[in-house]
Coordinates of N, CA and C in Angstrom, one line a residue:
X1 N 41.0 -91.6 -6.7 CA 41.5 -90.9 -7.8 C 43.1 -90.8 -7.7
X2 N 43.8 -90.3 -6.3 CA 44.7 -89.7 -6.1 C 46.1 -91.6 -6.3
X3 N 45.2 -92.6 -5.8 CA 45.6 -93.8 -6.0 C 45.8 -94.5 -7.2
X4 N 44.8 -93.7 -8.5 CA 45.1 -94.5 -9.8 C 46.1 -93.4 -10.6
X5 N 46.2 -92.0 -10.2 CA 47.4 -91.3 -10.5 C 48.3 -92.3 -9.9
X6 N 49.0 -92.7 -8.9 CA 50.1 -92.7 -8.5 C 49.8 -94.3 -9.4
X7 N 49.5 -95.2 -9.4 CA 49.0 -96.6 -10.5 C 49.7 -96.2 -12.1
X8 N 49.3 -95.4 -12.1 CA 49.5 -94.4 -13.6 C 50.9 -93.9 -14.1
X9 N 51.0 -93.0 -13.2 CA 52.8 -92.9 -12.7 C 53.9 -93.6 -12.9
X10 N 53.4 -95.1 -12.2 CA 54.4 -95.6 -12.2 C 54.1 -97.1 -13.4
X11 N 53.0 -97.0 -13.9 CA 52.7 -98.0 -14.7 C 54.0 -97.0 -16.2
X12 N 53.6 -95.7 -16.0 CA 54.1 -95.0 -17.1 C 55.8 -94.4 -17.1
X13 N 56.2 -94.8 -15.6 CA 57.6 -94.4 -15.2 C 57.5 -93.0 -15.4
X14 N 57.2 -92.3 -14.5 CA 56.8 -90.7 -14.4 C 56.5 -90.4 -13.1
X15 N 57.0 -89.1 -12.7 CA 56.5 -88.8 -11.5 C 55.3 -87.8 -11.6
X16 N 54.5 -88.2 -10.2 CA 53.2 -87.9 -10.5 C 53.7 -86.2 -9.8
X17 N 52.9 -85.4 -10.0 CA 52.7 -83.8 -9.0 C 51.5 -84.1 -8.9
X18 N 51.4 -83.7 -7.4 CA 50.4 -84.1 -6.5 C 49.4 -82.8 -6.4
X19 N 48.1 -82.2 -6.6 CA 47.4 -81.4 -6.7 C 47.6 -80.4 -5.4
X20 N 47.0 -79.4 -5.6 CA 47.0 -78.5 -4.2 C 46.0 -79.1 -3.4
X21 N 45.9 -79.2 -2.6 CA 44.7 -79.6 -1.3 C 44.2 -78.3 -0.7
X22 N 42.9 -78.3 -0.4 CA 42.5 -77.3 0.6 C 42.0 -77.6 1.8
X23 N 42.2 -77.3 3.0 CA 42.0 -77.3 3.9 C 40.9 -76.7 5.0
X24 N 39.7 -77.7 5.5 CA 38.8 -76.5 5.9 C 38.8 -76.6 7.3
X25 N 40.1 -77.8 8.1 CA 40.1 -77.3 9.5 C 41.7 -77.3 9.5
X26 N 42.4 -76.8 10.0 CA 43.4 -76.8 11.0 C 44.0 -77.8 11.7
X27 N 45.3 -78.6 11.4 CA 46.0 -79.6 12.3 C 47.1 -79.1 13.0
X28 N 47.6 -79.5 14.1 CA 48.1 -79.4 15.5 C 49.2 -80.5 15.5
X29 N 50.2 -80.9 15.4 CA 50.8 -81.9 15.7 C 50.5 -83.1 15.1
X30 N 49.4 -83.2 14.1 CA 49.1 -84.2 13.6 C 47.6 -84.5 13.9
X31 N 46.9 -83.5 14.9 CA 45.6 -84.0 15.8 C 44.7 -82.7 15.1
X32 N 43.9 -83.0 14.7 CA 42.3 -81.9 14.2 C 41.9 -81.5 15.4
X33 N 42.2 -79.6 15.5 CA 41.8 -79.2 16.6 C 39.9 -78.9 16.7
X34 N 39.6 -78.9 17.9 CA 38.2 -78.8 18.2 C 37.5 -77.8 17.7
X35 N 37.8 -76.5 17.6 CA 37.1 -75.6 16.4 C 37.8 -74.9 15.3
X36 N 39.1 -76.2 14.9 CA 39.5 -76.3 13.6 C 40.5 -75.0 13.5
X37 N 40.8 -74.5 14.3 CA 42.2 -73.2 14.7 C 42.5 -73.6 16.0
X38 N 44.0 -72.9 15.5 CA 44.7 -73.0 16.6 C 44.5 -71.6 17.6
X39 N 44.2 -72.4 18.6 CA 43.5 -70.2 19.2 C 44.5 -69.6 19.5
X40 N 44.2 -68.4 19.0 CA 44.5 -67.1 18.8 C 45.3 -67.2 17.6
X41 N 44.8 -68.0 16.3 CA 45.6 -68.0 15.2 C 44.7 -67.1 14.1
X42 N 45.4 -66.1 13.1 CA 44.8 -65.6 12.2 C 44.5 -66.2 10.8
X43 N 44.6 -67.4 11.2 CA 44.6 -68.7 10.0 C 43.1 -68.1 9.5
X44 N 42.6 -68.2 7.9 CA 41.7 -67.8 7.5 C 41.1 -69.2 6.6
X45 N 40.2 -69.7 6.7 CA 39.6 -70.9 6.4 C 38.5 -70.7 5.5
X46 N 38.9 -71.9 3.8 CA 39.8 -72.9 3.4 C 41.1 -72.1 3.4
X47 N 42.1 -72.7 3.7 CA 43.3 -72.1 3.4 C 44.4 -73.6 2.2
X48 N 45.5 -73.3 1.3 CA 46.1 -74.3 0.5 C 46.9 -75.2 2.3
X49 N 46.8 -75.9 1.6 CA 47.6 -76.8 2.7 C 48.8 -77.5 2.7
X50 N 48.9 -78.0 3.6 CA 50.9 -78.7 3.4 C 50.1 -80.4 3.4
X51 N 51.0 -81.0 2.4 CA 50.5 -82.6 2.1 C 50.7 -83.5 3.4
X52 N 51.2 -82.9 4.5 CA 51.4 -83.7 5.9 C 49.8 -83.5 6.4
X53 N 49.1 -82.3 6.0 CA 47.8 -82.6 6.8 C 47.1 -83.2 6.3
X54 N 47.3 -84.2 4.9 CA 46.3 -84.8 4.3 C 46.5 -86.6 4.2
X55 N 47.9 -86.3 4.4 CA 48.3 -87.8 4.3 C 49.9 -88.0 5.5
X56 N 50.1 -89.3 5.7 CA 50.7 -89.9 6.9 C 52.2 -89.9 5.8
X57 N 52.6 -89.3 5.8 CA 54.2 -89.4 4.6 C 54.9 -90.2 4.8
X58 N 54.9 -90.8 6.4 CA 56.1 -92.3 6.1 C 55.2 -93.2 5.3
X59 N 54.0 -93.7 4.8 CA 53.3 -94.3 4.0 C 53.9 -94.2 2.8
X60 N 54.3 -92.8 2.2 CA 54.6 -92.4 0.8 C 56.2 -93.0 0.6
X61 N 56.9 -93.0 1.4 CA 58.3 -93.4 1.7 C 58.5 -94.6 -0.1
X62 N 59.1 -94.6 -0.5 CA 59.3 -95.1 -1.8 C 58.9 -94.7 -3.3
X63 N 57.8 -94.1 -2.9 CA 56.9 -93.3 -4.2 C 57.6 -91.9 -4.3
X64 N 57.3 -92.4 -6.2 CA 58.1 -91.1 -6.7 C 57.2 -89.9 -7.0
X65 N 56.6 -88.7 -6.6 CA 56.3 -87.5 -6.4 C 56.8 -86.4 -6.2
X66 N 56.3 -85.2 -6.7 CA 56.6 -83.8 -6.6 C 55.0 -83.1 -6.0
X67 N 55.4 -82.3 -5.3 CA 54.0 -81.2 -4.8 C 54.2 -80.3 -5.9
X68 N 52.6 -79.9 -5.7 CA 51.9 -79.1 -6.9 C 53.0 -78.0 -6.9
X69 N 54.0 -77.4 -6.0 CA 54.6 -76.0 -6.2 C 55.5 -76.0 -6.9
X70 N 56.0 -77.5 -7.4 CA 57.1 -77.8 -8.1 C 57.8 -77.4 -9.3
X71 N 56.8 -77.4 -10.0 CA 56.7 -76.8 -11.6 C 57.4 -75.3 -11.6
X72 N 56.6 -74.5 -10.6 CA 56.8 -73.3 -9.8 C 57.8 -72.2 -9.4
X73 N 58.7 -73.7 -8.7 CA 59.7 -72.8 -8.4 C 60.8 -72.9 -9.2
X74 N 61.4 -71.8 -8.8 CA 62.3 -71.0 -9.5 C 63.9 -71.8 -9.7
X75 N 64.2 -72.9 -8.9 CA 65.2 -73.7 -9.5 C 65.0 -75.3 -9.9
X76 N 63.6 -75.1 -10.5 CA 63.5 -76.4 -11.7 C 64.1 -75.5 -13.0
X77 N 64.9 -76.1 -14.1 CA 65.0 -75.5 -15.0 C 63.9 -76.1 -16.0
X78 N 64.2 -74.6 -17.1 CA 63.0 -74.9 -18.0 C 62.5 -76.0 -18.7
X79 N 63.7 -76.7 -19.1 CA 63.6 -78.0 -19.4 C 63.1 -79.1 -19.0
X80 N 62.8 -78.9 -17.7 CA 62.0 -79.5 -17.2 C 60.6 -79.5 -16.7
X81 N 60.0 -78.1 -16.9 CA 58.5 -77.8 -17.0 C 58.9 -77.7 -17.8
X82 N 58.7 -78.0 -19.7 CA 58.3 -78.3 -20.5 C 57.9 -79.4 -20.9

């Protein structure tokens, strides 16, 4: 799905925003820890996640995207979430 957005995107010359992800273990440096926390972490599970735990980002290296928080924050101007 996340492949024919980005197909779409760029068929349409648009940048895609990439959805929130949730997360139902915990990553480490890049490695999925063994009972999915980091111990003695007060990490609370699903938690929203960062797009590095879902995908390898030098992959993405030329693709045009924004994260889901984009719209969000406070110095996109209006004109541009409309």
């Amino acid at each position: 799905v996340l492949r024919n957005a980005l197909a779409l995107a760029q068929i349409l010359d648009r940048i895609l925003i990439i959805p929130k992800f949730q997360c139902f273990c915990d990553r480490y440096w890049g490695n999925v820890l063994p009972r999915c926390l980091i111990p003695a972490s007060d990490q609370l599970l699903p938690y929203e996640c960062p797009m590095d735990h879902v995908f390898f980002l030098p992959n993405w290296e030329g693709m045009r995207f924004r994260e889901h928080s984009f719209l969000s924050h406070p110095a996109v101007p209006d004109a541009i979430k409309d």
